[in-house]
Each structure stands twice: as C-alpha cells, then as structure tokens.
Coordinates of C-alpha atoms and ligand atoms in Angstrom, one line a residue:
M1 CA -9.8 17.0 18.4
S2 CA -11.2 20.2 16.9
E3 CA -15.0 20.7 17.0
K4 CA -15.0 21.1 13.3
T5 CA -13.7 17.7 12.5
K6 CA -16.2 15.6 10.6
F7 CA -16.2 11.9 10.1
I8 CA -17.1 10.0 6.9
F9 CA -17.6 6.2 7.3
I10 CA -17.2 4.1 4.2
T11 CA -18.8 0.6 4.2
G12 CA -19.0 -2.0 1.4
G13 CA -21.9 -4.1 0.3
V14 CA -23.0 -6.9 -2.1
V15 CA -19.5 -8.3 -2.8
S16 CA -15.9 -7.7 -1.8
S17 CA -13.2 -6.2 -4.0
L18 CA -15.3 -3.2 -5.0
G19 CA -12.3 -0.9 -4.6
K20 CA -13.5 0.8 -1.4
G21 CA -10.0 1.8 -0.6
L22 CA -9.5 3.5 -3.9
A23 CA -12.9 5.1 -3.5
S24 CA -12.1 6.5 -0.1
A25 CA -8.7 7.7 -1.2
S26 CA -10.2 9.4 -4.3
L27 CA -12.9 11.2 -2.2
A28 CA -10.1 12.3 0.2
S29 CA -8.1 13.8 -2.6
V30 CA -11.0 15.6 -4.1
L31 CA -11.9 17.1 -0.7
Q32 CA -8.2 18.2 -0.5
S33 CA -8.6 19.9 -3.9
R34 CA -11.3 21.9 -2.3
G35 CA -8.8 23.0 0.4
F36 CA -9.8 20.7 3.2
K37 CA -7.4 18.9 5.5
V38 CA -8.0 15.1 5.5
R39 CA -7.0 12.1 7.4
M40 CA -7.7 8.5 6.4
R41 CA -8.1 5.3 8.5
K42 CA -8.7 1.6 7.9
L43 CA -10.6 -0.6 10.3
D44 CA -10.1 -4.3 9.4
P45 CA -12.5 -6.8 11.1
Y46 CA -10.2 -9.8 10.8
L47 CA -8.7 -11.4 13.9
N48 CA -5.0 -11.1 13.0
V49 CA -3.2 -8.4 15.0
D50 CA -1.9 -7.0 11.7
P51 CA -1.4 -8.4 8.2
G52 CA 2.3 -8.8 8.8
T53 CA 2.1 -12.6 9.3
M54 CA -0.4 -13.2 6.5
S55 CA 0.5 -14.7 3.2
P56 CA 0.6 -12.2 0.4
Y57 CA -1.8 -14.6 -1.3
Q58 CA -4.4 -13.9 1.4
H59 CA -4.0 -10.2 1.6
G60 CA -1.7 -8.7 -1.0
E61 CA 1.0 -6.4 0.0
V62 CA 1.8 -5.4 3.5
Y63 CA 2.1 -1.6 3.6
V64 CA 4.5 -0.2 6.1
T65 CA 4.2 3.3 7.6
D66 CA 7.0 5.6 8.7
D67 CA 6.3 4.8 12.3
G68 CA 6.6 1.0 11.6
A69 CA 3.0 -0.2 11.4
E70 CA 2.4 -3.2 9.1
T71 CA -0.9 -2.4 7.5
D72 CA -3.4 -3.1 4.8
L73 CA -2.5 -2.1 1.2
D74 CA -5.4 0.4 1.2
L75 CA -3.2 2.7 3.3
G76 CA -0.9 2.7 0.3
H77 CA -3.8 4.1 -1.8
Y78 CA -4.5 6.7 0.9
E79 CA -0.9 7.9 0.9
R80 CA -0.5 7.9 -2.8
F81 CA -3.8 9.8 -3.5
S82 CA -3.6 12.3 -0.6
G83 CA 0.1 12.6 0.0
V84 CA -0.8 12.4 3.8
S85 CA 1.4 9.9 5.6
C86 CA -0.5 7.4 7.7
H87 CA 0.5 6.4 11.2
K88 CA 0.0 3.5 13.6
T89 CA -3.2 5.3 14.7
D90 CA -4.7 4.9 11.3
S91 CA -4.9 1.2 11.1
I92 CA -6.7 -1.2 13.5
T93 CA -7.8 -4.8 13.4
T94 CA -10.1 -6.9 15.6
G95 CA -6.9 -8.7 16.8
K96 CA -5.5 -5.4 18.1
I97 CA -8.8 -4.3 19.6
Y98 CA -9.1 -7.6 21.5
Q99 CA -5.5 -7.5 22.6
R100 CA -6.1 -4.0 24.1
V101 CA -9.3 -5.1 25.8
I102 CA -7.7 -8.2 27.3
D103 CA -4.7 -6.3 28.4
K104 CA -7.0 -3.9 30.3
E105 CA -9.0 -6.7 31.8
R106 CA -5.8 -8.4 33.1
H107 CA -4.7 -5.1 34.5
G108 CA -7.9 -4.7 36.4
D109 CA -9.0 -1.6 34.5
Y110 CA -12.6 -2.6 34.2
L111 CA -13.2 -2.7 37.9
G112 CA -14.8 -6.1 38.1
A113 CA -17.2 -5.7 35.1
T114 CA -18.2 -8.5 32.8
I115 CA -16.4 -7.8 29.6
Q116 CA -18.7 -7.8 26.5
V117 CA -18.6 -6.9 22.9
I118 CA -20.9 -4.0 23.6
P119 CA -19.7 -1.8 25.3
H120 CA -16.1 -2.8 25.8
V121 CA -15.1 -3.9 22.4
T122 CA -17.2 -1.2 20.7
N123 CA -15.8 1.5 23.1
E124 CA -12.3 0.5 22.1
I125 CA -13.1 0.8 18.4
K126 CA -14.7 4.3 19.1
D127 CA -11.6 5.4 21.0
F128 CA -9.5 4.4 18.0
I129 CA -11.7 6.3 15.6
L130 CA -11.5 9.5 17.7
S131 CA -7.8 9.2 18.7
D132 CA -4.9 11.2 17.5
I133 CA -6.8 13.9 15.6
T134 CA -5.9 17.5 15.7
D135 CA -7.3 20.1 13.2
E136 CA -8.4 17.8 10.4
D137 CA -11.6 18.9 8.5
F138 CA -12.5 15.3 7.6
V139 CA -11.5 11.9 8.9
L140 CA -12.4 9.2 6.5
C141 CA -12.8 5.7 8.1
E142 CA -13.0 2.7 5.8
I143 CA -14.5 -0.4 7.3
G144 CA -13.0 -3.6 5.7
G145 CA -15.1 -6.5 4.6
T146 CA -18.7 -6.5 3.5
V147 CA -21.8 -5.6 5.4
G148 CA -23.3 -8.8 6.9
D149 CA -19.9 -10.3 7.9
I150 CA -20.0 -11.5 11.4
E151 CA -16.6 -10.0 12.2
G152 CA -17.8 -6.6 11.0
Q153 CA -20.8 -6.2 13.4
P154 CA -19.0 -4.5 16.3
Y155 CA -17.5 -2.0 13.9
L156 CA -21.0 -1.1 12.5
E157 CA -22.3 -0.7 16.0
A158 CA -19.3 1.5 16.9
I159 CA -19.7 3.8 13.9
R160 CA -23.4 4.1 14.6
Q161 CA -22.6 5.2 18.1
V162 CA -20.0 7.7 17.0
A163 CA -22.5 9.3 14.7
Y164 CA -25.0 9.3 17.6
D165 CA -22.5 10.9 20.0
L166 CA -21.2 13.5 17.6
G167 CA -24.5 14.2 15.9
R168 CA -25.4 13.5 12.3
E169 CA -24.1 17.0 11.2
R170 CA -20.6 15.7 12.0
A171 CA -20.9 12.2 10.6
M172 CA -21.8 10.7 7.2
F173 CA -22.2 7.2 6.0
I174 CA -21.2 6.3 2.5
H175 CA -22.0 2.8 1.3
V176 CA -20.2 1.3 -1.8
T177 CA -22.2 -1.2 -3.7
L178 CA -22.4 -3.0 -7.0
L179 CA -25.1 -2.9 -9.7
P180 CA -24.6 -6.1 -11.7
Y181 CA -25.4 -6.0 -15.4
I182 CA -27.4 -8.9 -16.7
P183 CA -26.7 -9.1 -20.4
A184 CA -29.7 -11.4 -21.1
A185 CA -32.1 -8.8 -19.6
G186 CA -30.0 -5.9 -20.8
E187 CA -30.4 -4.3 -17.4
L188 CA -28.5 -3.1 -14.4
K189 CA -29.9 -4.8 -11.3
T190 CA -30.6 -2.8 -8.1
K191 CA -31.9 -5.6 -5.9
P192 CA -28.6 -6.6 -4.3
T193 CA -28.0 -2.9 -3.4
Q194 CA -31.5 -2.7 -1.8
H195 CA -30.7 -5.8 0.3
S196 CA -27.4 -4.5 1.4
V197 CA -28.8 -1.2 2.5
K198 CA -31.6 -3.0 4.4
K199 CA -28.8 -5.0 6.1
L200 CA -27.1 -1.7 7.2
Q201 CA -30.5 -0.3 8.4
E202 CA -30.8 -3.4 10.6
Y203 CA -27.7 -2.2 12.4
G204 CA -29.2 1.2 12.8
I205 CA -27.3 2.8 10.0
Q206 CA -29.0 4.8 7.3
P207 CA -26.5 5.5 4.6
D208 CA -26.4 9.1 3.4
M209 CA -24.8 8.3 0.0
L210 CA -24.5 5.3 -2.2
L211 CA -21.5 4.9 -4.5
C212 CA -22.7 2.4 -7.1
R213 CA -20.0 0.5 -9.0
S214 CA -21.2 -0.3 -12.4
Q215 CA -19.8 -1.3 -15.8
C216 CA -22.2 1.0 -17.7
E217 CA -24.1 4.3 -17.3
I218 CA -26.8 4.2 -14.6
P219 CA -30.1 5.5 -16.1
Q220 CA -31.7 8.3 -14.1
N221 CA -34.8 6.3 -13.5
E222 CA -32.7 3.5 -11.9
K223 CA -31.0 6.1 -9.7
K224 CA -34.5 7.4 -8.7
K225 CA -35.6 3.8 -7.9
I226 CA -32.5 3.2 -5.7
A227 CA -33.0 6.5 -4.0
L228 CA -36.6 5.8 -3.1
F229 CA -36.1 2.2 -2.0
C230 CA -33.0 3.0 0.0
N231 CA -34.3 6.2 1.5
I232 CA -31.5 8.3 0.1
R233 CA -31.6 11.6 -1.8
E234 CA -31.4 11.1 -5.6
E235 CA -28.4 13.3 -6.0
N236 CA -26.6 11.2 -3.5
V237 CA -26.8 8.1 -5.6
I238 CA -23.4 8.4 -7.2
A239 CA -22.4 6.3 -10.2
A240 CA -18.9 4.9 -10.0
L241 CA -18.2 3.5 -13.5
D242 CA -15.2 1.5 -14.4
V243 CA -12.3 3.7 -15.6
D244 CA -9.2 2.9 -17.6
N245 CA -6.7 4.0 -15.0
I246 CA -7.0 4.6 -11.3
Y247 CA -5.9 8.2 -11.4
Q248 CA -9.0 8.9 -13.4
V249 CA -11.2 8.0 -10.4
P250 CA -11.1 11.4 -8.4
I251 CA -12.0 13.2 -11.6
A252 CA -14.8 10.8 -12.4
Y253 CA -16.3 11.1 -8.8
S254 CA -16.1 14.9 -8.8
H255 CA -17.9 15.0 -12.2
E256 CA -20.6 12.9 -10.6
G257 CA -20.9 15.6 -7.9
M258 CA -19.7 13.4 -5.0
D259 CA -17.6 16.1 -3.3
K260 CA -20.4 18.7 -3.7
Q261 CA -22.9 16.4 -2.1
V262 CA -20.6 15.5 0.7
C263 CA -20.2 19.2 1.5
K264 CA -23.9 19.7 1.2
H265 CA -24.5 16.9 3.7
F266 CA -22.3 18.7 6.3
G267 CA -23.9 22.1 5.4
I268 CA -20.6 23.4 4.0
E269 CA -20.8 26.1 1.3
C270 CA -18.9 24.9 -1.7
E271 CA -18.9 27.2 -4.7
G272 CA -17.5 26.2 -8.1
E273 CA -15.4 23.2 -9.1
P274 CA -12.4 21.8 -7.3
D275 CA -9.0 22.3 -9.0
L276 CA -8.3 18.8 -10.4
S277 CA -5.6 19.9 -12.9
K278 CA -2.9 17.8 -11.2
W279 CA -5.0 14.7 -11.8
E280 CA -5.8 15.8 -15.3
R281 CA -2.1 16.2 -16.1
I282 CA -1.3 12.7 -14.9
V283 CA -4.2 11.1 -16.7
D284 CA -3.1 12.9 -19.9
I285 CA 0.4 11.6 -19.7
I286 CA -0.9 8.1 -19.0
R287 CA -3.1 8.3 -22.0
H288 CA -0.6 9.9 -24.4
P289 CA 2.9 8.7 -23.4
E290 CA 5.9 9.6 -25.6
G291 CA 6.9 5.9 -25.7
E292 CA 6.7 2.6 -23.9
V293 CA 9.4 0.6 -22.1
K294 CA 9.2 -2.9 -20.8
I295 CA 10.5 -3.8 -17.4
A296 CA 10.5 -7.2 -15.8
V297 CA 9.5 -7.8 -12.2
V298 CA 10.8 -11.2 -11.2
G299 CA 8.9 -12.3 -8.2
K300 CA 7.0 -15.3 -6.8
Y301 CA 3.4 -14.2 -6.0
M302 CA 2.4 -14.1 -9.6
Q303 CA -1.2 -15.3 -9.1
L304 CA -1.9 -12.3 -7.0
L305 CA -0.3 -9.2 -8.3
E306 CA -1.8 -7.2 -5.4
A307 CA 1.3 -8.5 -3.6
Y308 CA 3.3 -6.0 -5.6
K309 CA 0.9 -3.1 -5.5
S310 CA 3.2 -0.3 -4.5
I311 CA 6.0 -1.6 -6.8
H312 CA 3.5 -1.5 -9.7
E313 CA 2.4 2.0 -8.8
A314 CA 6.0 3.3 -8.2
L315 CA 7.0 2.0 -11.7
V316 CA 4.0 3.8 -13.2
H317 CA 5.0 7.0 -11.3
G318 CA 8.6 6.6 -12.6
G319 CA 7.0 6.3 -16.1
I320 CA 4.9 9.4 -15.7
A321 CA 8.0 11.4 -14.6
N322 CA 9.7 10.3 -17.9
K323 CA 6.4 10.7 -19.9
Y324 CA 6.6 7.0 -20.7
K325 CA 4.3 4.1 -20.3
V326 CA 6.0 1.3 -18.2
K327 CA 4.9 -2.1 -19.4
I328 CA 5.5 -4.5 -16.6
K329 CA 6.4 -8.1 -17.6
W330 CA 5.6 -10.2 -14.5
V331 CA 8.1 -13.1 -14.5
D332 CA 7.6 -16.0 -12.1
S333 CA 11.1 -16.6 -10.7
E334 CA 10.5 -20.3 -10.4
L335 CA 10.5 -20.5 -14.3
L336 CA 14.1 -19.2 -14.3
E337 CA 15.1 -22.2 -12.2
K338 CA 14.1 -24.5 -15.0
S339 CA 15.2 -22.7 -18.1
E340 CA 17.7 -20.1 -19.4
P341 CA 16.8 -16.6 -18.2
D342 CA 17.1 -15.0 -21.6
I343 CA 13.9 -16.9 -22.7
Y344 CA 12.0 -14.7 -20.3
L345 CA 14.3 -11.6 -20.0
S346 CA 15.8 -10.9 -23.4
D347 CA 12.9 -8.6 -24.4
V348 CA 13.0 -6.3 -21.3
S349 CA 15.0 -3.1 -20.8
A350 CA 15.3 -3.4 -17.0
I351 CA 14.9 -5.9 -14.3
L352 CA 13.5 -5.5 -10.8
V353 CA 13.7 -8.1 -8.1
P354 CA 11.3 -7.2 -5.2
G355 CA 11.1 -8.2 -1.6
G356 CA 10.3 -11.8 -0.5
F357 CA 10.6 -14.5 2.0
G358 CA 11.4 -18.2 1.9
Q359 CA 13.1 -20.6 -0.5
R360 CA 10.6 -20.9 -3.3
G361 CA 11.7 -19.0 -6.3
T362 CA 14.9 -17.7 -4.7
D363 CA 17.4 -19.3 -7.0
G364 CA 15.4 -18.0 -10.0
K365 CA 15.8 -14.5 -8.6
I366 CA 19.5 -15.1 -8.3
A367 CA 19.5 -16.2 -11.9
A368 CA 17.7 -13.1 -13.0
I369 CA 20.2 -10.9 -11.1
K370 CA 23.1 -12.7 -12.7
Y371 CA 21.6 -12.1 -16.1
A372 CA 21.1 -8.4 -15.4
R373 CA 24.7 -8.0 -14.1
E374 CA 26.3 -9.9 -16.9
N375 CA 24.4 -8.1 -19.6
D376 CA 24.5 -4.6 -18.0
I377 CA 20.7 -4.4 -17.9
P378 CA 19.5 -1.8 -15.4
F379 CA 18.7 -3.6 -12.2
L380 CA 16.9 -2.6 -9.0
G381 CA 16.9 -5.1 -6.1
I382 CA 14.5 -4.3 -3.2
C383 CA 15.0 -5.8 0.2
Y384 CA 15.2 -9.6 -0.5
G385 CA 16.2 -8.5 -4.0
M386 CA 19.2 -6.6 -2.6
Q387 CA 20.2 -9.5 -0.4
M388 CA 20.1 -11.8 -3.4
A389 CA 22.2 -9.4 -5.5
V390 CA 24.9 -9.6 -2.8
I391 CA 24.7 -13.4 -2.7
E392 CA 24.9 -13.5 -6.5
T393 CA 28.0 -11.4 -6.6
M394 CA 29.6 -13.4 -3.8
Q395 CA 28.8 -16.7 -5.5
H396 CA 29.6 -15.9 -9.1
V397 CA 32.2 -13.1 -8.9
A398 CA 33.9 -13.7 -5.6
G399 CA 33.7 -17.4 -6.1
V400 CA 32.2 -18.2 -2.7
K401 CA 30.0 -21.0 -3.9
N402 CA 28.3 -21.6 -0.5
A403 CA 27.4 -17.9 0.0
Y404 CA 23.7 -17.7 1.0
T405 CA 21.3 -16.3 3.6
T406 CA 20.8 -17.9 7.0
E407 CA 17.1 -17.4 6.5
L408 CA 17.2 -20.4 4.2
R409 CA 20.3 -22.4 5.1
S410 CA 22.1 -22.7 8.4
N411 CA 25.3 -24.2 7.1
C412 CA 26.1 -21.6 4.5
E413 CA 28.6 -18.9 4.2
P414 CA 26.4 -16.3 6.0
V415 CA 26.6 -13.4 3.6
V416 CA 23.1 -12.5 4.7
G417 CA 22.4 -13.1 8.4
L418 CA 19.8 -12.7 11.1
M419 CA 19.8 -9.2 12.5
T420 CA 19.8 -9.4 16.3
E421 CA 20.4 -5.8 17.3
W422 CA 19.8 -2.4 16.0
E423 CA 19.1 1.2 17.1
K424 CA 15.7 2.7 17.0
D425 CA 15.2 6.3 18.2
G426 CA 18.2 6.0 20.5
D427 CA 17.1 2.7 22.0
K428 CA 18.5 -0.8 21.2
E429 CA 16.0 -3.2 19.6
K430 CA 17.0 -6.8 20.2
R431 CA 15.7 -10.0 18.6
S432 CA 16.6 -13.7 18.9
K433 CA 16.1 -16.7 16.6
D434 CA 13.2 -18.1 18.6
G435 CA 11.2 -14.9 19.1
D436 CA 7.7 -14.2 17.8
L437 CA 7.3 -13.6 14.1
G438 CA 4.6 -10.9 14.3
G439 CA 5.7 -7.3 14.4
T440 CA 9.3 -8.0 15.2
M441 CA 11.0 -7.2 12.0
R442 CA 13.0 -4.0 11.5
L443 CA 10.0 -1.9 10.6
G444 CA 9.4 1.7 9.5
A445 CA 11.6 4.7 8.7
Y446 CA 15.3 4.6 9.3
P447 CA 17.9 7.2 8.2
C448 CA 20.7 6.2 5.8
V449 CA 23.8 8.0 4.8
L450 CA 24.8 7.9 1.1
A451 CA 28.5 7.6 0.1
K452 CA 30.2 10.4 -1.8
D453 CA 30.5 9.8 -5.6
S454 CA 27.9 7.1 -5.5
L455 CA 25.1 6.8 -8.1
V456 CA 22.5 6.9 -5.3
R457 CA 23.9 10.2 -4.0
K458 CA 23.5 11.6 -7.5
I459 CA 20.0 10.2 -7.8
Y460 CA 18.7 11.5 -4.5
G461 CA 20.6 14.8 -4.7
T462 CA 21.3 14.6 -1.0
D463 CA 23.6 12.6 1.4
K464 CA 21.0 11.7 4.1
I465 CA 17.8 10.0 3.3
S466 CA 15.0 8.2 5.3
E467 CA 13.3 5.1 3.9
R468 CA 10.9 2.4 5.2
H469 CA 12.1 -1.0 6.2
R470 CA 10.5 -4.4 6.7
H471 CA 13.1 -7.2 7.1
R472 CA 14.6 -9.5 9.6
Y473 CA 17.9 -10.3 7.9
E474 CA 20.7 -8.1 6.7
V475 CA 23.8 -8.2 4.6
N476 CA 26.8 -9.1 6.7
L477 CA 29.4 -6.3 6.6
A478 CA 32.1 -8.8 7.5
Y479 CA 32.2 -9.6 3.7
E480 CA 32.4 -5.9 2.6
K481 CA 36.1 -6.2 1.5
Q482 CA 35.4 -9.4 -0.5
L483 CA 32.4 -7.6 -2.1
N484 CA 34.5 -4.6 -3.0
D485 CA 37.1 -6.8 -4.6
A486 CA 34.3 -8.4 -6.6
G487 CA 33.1 -5.0 -7.9
M488 CA 30.2 -4.4 -5.5
V489 CA 30.3 -1.4 -3.2
V490 CA 28.1 -0.6 -0.2
T491 CA 27.0 3.0 -0.9
G492 CA 24.4 3.5 1.8
K493 CA 24.8 2.7 5.5
S494 CA 23.0 3.5 8.8
P495 CA 24.5 6.6 10.4
D496 CA 26.5 4.5 12.8
G497 CA 27.9 2.6 9.9
R498 CA 26.8 -0.8 11.2
L499 CA 23.9 -1.6 8.8
P500 CA 24.4 -1.8 5.1
E501 CA 21.4 -0.3 3.3
I502 CA 22.4 0.1 -0.4
V503 CA 24.8 -1.7 -2.7
E504 CA 25.9 -0.7 -6.2
I505 CA 28.1 -2.2 -9.0
P506 CA 29.8 0.9 -10.3
A507 CA 31.1 -0.8 -13.4
N508 CA 27.5 -1.3 -14.6
K509 CA 25.4 1.6 -15.9
W510 CA 22.6 1.1 -13.3
F511 CA 22.8 -1.6 -10.8
I512 CA 21.4 -0.8 -7.3
G513 CA 20.2 -2.9 -4.4
V514 CA 18.4 -1.3 -1.5
Q515 CA 17.5 -2.9 1.8
F516 CA 14.5 -0.7 2.3
H517 CA 11.3 -0.3 0.3
P518 CA 11.4 2.9 -1.8
E519 CA 8.1 1.9 -3.5
L520 CA 6.2 2.7 -0.3
K521 CA 7.0 6.4 -0.5
S522 CA 6.4 7.1 -4.2
R523 CA 3.4 9.3 -5.1
P524 CA 2.1 10.1 -8.6
F525 CA 2.8 13.8 -7.9
D526 CA 6.1 13.1 -6.1
P527 CA 7.6 10.1 -7.8
H528 CA 10.4 8.3 -6.0
P529 CA 13.8 9.4 -7.4
L530 CA 15.1 5.8 -7.5
F531 CA 12.1 4.8 -9.7
V532 CA 12.4 7.9 -11.9
S533 CA 16.1 7.2 -12.5
F534 CA 15.5 3.4 -12.9
V535 CA 12.8 4.0 -15.6
K536 CA 15.1 6.6 -17.3
A537 CA 17.9 4.0 -17.4
A538 CA 15.5 1.5 -18.9
I539 CA 14.5 3.9 -21.6
E540 CA 18.2 4.6 -22.4
K541 CA 18.9 0.9 -22.5
Q542 CA 16.0 0.4 -24.9
Q543 CA 17.3 3.2 -27.2
E544 CA 20.8 1.8 -27.1
A545 CA 19.4 -1.6 -28.3
K546 CA 17.7 0.0 -31.3
Ligands
LIG601 N1 13.2 -12.2 4.0 C1 14.1 -11.1 4.0 C2 14.3 -10.6 5.4 O1 13.5 -10.9 6.3 C3 13.6 -10.0 3.2 C4 12.3 -9.4 3.6 C5 11.7 -8.5 2.5 O2 12.1 -8.6 1.3 N2 10.8 -7.6 2.9 O3 15.3 -9.9 5.7

C-alpha cells in the first residue's frame, strides 16, 4: 500500500435506507473527476458469510463480481458510478470475518490466546480494510447498517483504530444522517442527527463531515446549529437533498462543496471545479429524451424492486444510449398463470425475463416467453429467463410436453439440468446434488465464444466475450439438435463447447436468452451492448406498431 493512500469511512445514522451506497459511489466518482484514483469497499455487519443465500426480499439483488464474489447491491452502485471493478477483497461480512478467525483458531495460529472481539475480530476487520491496495489515492469504506446496531460495534472500533494507526491526516469519517421535516412545525429537525453523532462519539469516533439527507433546503442557521452541537466545521455540514434521478447525485454533492471539503480535510490543494460534464450529459438525456418506450420485466419479487436493481439500471443505460426514456412495466409472473398474457403485455414493446430460483411464478414466465415468441416481440431472457425460453420452445414448438428443469421436477425431460462439473482457470470445479448451497454456484466471469452470423456476434462486434455468471443449472446440450429443429440456435458456448451460454431464435427479429448476467457490467457511460440493442429493438417495435 502506498503511503499516500487515504481512507474515507462512511457510516449511517438515524434510520436505514438513507442511500449510503449511492452517496459513497457519488463521492468516489466526483473525486475521480478531480483526477484521483479510487477504490470502494463494503463492510456488512450481518452474520451471513455473503448475501448469496439470502432471499431477495431480505436484501435485494446479489451483485456478482468478476472474480466470483456474491456481494451487496451497493457494489453495483460503486461499479456503475466509478467504472472501477470490485473484487472479493472489497466485500466483507461478519460471517466471513468470524469464519477466518475460527479457521485460524483451529489451526493454532493464535498460540494459545483467548480469542476475543477486541483484538482478534477487530484485527481481522482492519486487515481486510488495509488489504489488496496498491496506488489508490482514496479507499472509501462503507459500513453497512446504522450506528448503534450491536453487530456494527466491532466495525466502528476497527475503523477508529485504523484512523489511530494511520493518523487523522490519512483518515476521514463521513456520517450520513437524516433531517426529518415536521410539517406541523414547518421545520427540519436536527435532534436525531445530534443523537446519532453522540452515539458515534461514544465509540471514539468524531465525524469530520455530515451528509444530511433532507427533502428540503437546509437553512444556514440550522447547519450552524448542527455544526456547533456535533463539533464539526460548518462547511462540512453538507446538504444531500432528494433529487429526481440518481445520476444527478454527484453533481449535487459537488455543488454543495463535498469534494472540496474532503480535499481540504486531507490538506490536498484543489483548485477550480471538477469536470462533471459526463454526468451533466447523462442527466440532460434523462430529462429531455427523444421519446419513451415501454418494456415489461416479468419477475416474481415485485414487492421489492431492489431485487432487480442492476436490470433496472442497465435498461436505463440502454435508454440513454438511444436517447430514450425506458418505462419499465413490472409484471408479476404469477398473474400470467391466472389470466391471458395479453392483458398485461399487449401494451409493451419488449419483454425481459430476469434470473430467478424456485417454482413460484415460473409457469407465468414461460407464458410471457411464449407470448413474446409468438408475437415477435423483442425478448431478452437472463439466466433463469434463458433456461425458461429453452423450456418454452421445447414444450410448445418441439412438442416435448414434459420438458422442464430438474431444479423443480426430478421426473421431467431434463432440458435444463444440474451442472456437476465445469472448468475455472484451468481447474475442474465439481458439485453434487447434496452439497452446500452457499457460494457453490458457477460464479463470476467466464469466457464465451459467439457463433458466426449470429445476432449476438453482430451486437457485441466481437467473437469472444466475458460475462458474469450465477447459476447452478444449465441447458442440456443433448437437446441441441431438437432445439435447432424447433428454430432455436445455441449461438454462444464456453470455449470448450461444453456449456451453452446464449440461445437465439433467428426467425424472430430479436429473441435472445443468455445464461449470464449482462446487467452487472452495464455502466451509464459504457452501456452494455445487449441492452442498447434490446432497447433499440423495442423502439423499432413501437414504431412499427404505430
Ligand atoms: N435457478 C437457476 C439456476 O440455478 C437460475 C439462476 C439465476 O437466474 N441466477 O441455474
């Protein structure tokens, strides 16, 4: 680690869901605009080893990195805003920390010591914070949860110690809080923020900056009051007002002087304003699109759309590239099991079926795919969505009524089956039916070769791609011939030709299923080609219908 690397710790107070992840990602991107090299990390105090086994209703989407870590969806914000790919070393949970401590204890590494939260657990957290850093100017570490949570205490102690070890000139504490507005009093209230800062001070942490979420302007005298009571410089009380789209956030923070104050804290000279033109361009397209196109996402976690965070963002990016607003119609796939699909899908110009697990809503997804195929509506199937597209063609075109996935039915025609063996970096990965569920899927980036003359080859403009995976089952290539006869072609395979990664129906204008998750690699400045092309196909479909 270079001596110049500085650490910014972001904590949250008052309530959860303040958008700390977005705040951290936005600060990182503004610092980048000033020419600094950044790295972002998430420390999650919950006891799961990773969010991989949690229900999307608990946690939202599981974000997968290139190196195969299953992580918090905030890492998606980090990658989208900074363009810097995260690694396994950028995501930690209490479960992982304890696993390491216990492994060391069993191995005898502690030489007979009594193992305690301080110093053993906190040291492990500190090692994580300081690991795998080269020449970054700033490492931003976001602590999950809210100050005061029991699980979070070792993390606060660890970051206090890091700041103590490195010196305050290499560490900064930013606390994100909420100023609730009480309509009856017509006032923003600062008391919860004062309490939250007091709590932090109890742990020995004096925040250097407050990022105050608020639905309206914060009067200067209120900022002054917060500064005085919380022992913070007035210019470091930064207002974070609600904005109409997330890509506005870096611009808003910078206007509030956040990046300047961060530089000042570290004694870094920073003249003038950062170049935020790329954000301004995006915000301008979002505010003044040339048109609007409606696309259905047919999934099953409709009560918590965070479960489809990256898909949502990738569709927005595809829209930006086409200068269009993408209006997403979220359709609960279970509804399509009870009524005709056209009730829900006749007003959309494209259909996307995302990833998923388990029986609930599956037959509704198959119904949506059938509707897209028969009506030549642009279709993108992702992971489970691709597997279901294969099953749909097998059932309804090839006439194999019992075609299904062994994930859900053992006595079916196994068109989609359990993957028991595959290659990763030259080694064989093996799995069995009775193995652990956590961390054992096919995870992370794998290469894929695209077939000549395929639509995907044209879209990507290359014949070899790398995309991120997260699945346990795969399409069974034993049925390839039958699929071809039914009009579906496998146009992407692993380099050894053993794993099918992409299917297409060439007779349709735009019908693609992918076993991987392209949404994870889409960035607002570098939109994913599949999403750009998919949105374009939707716009064409809409124009055709007029
Ligand atoms: N349930 C499927 C599998 O494990 C698909 C997973 C997904 O969509 N991410 O293969």
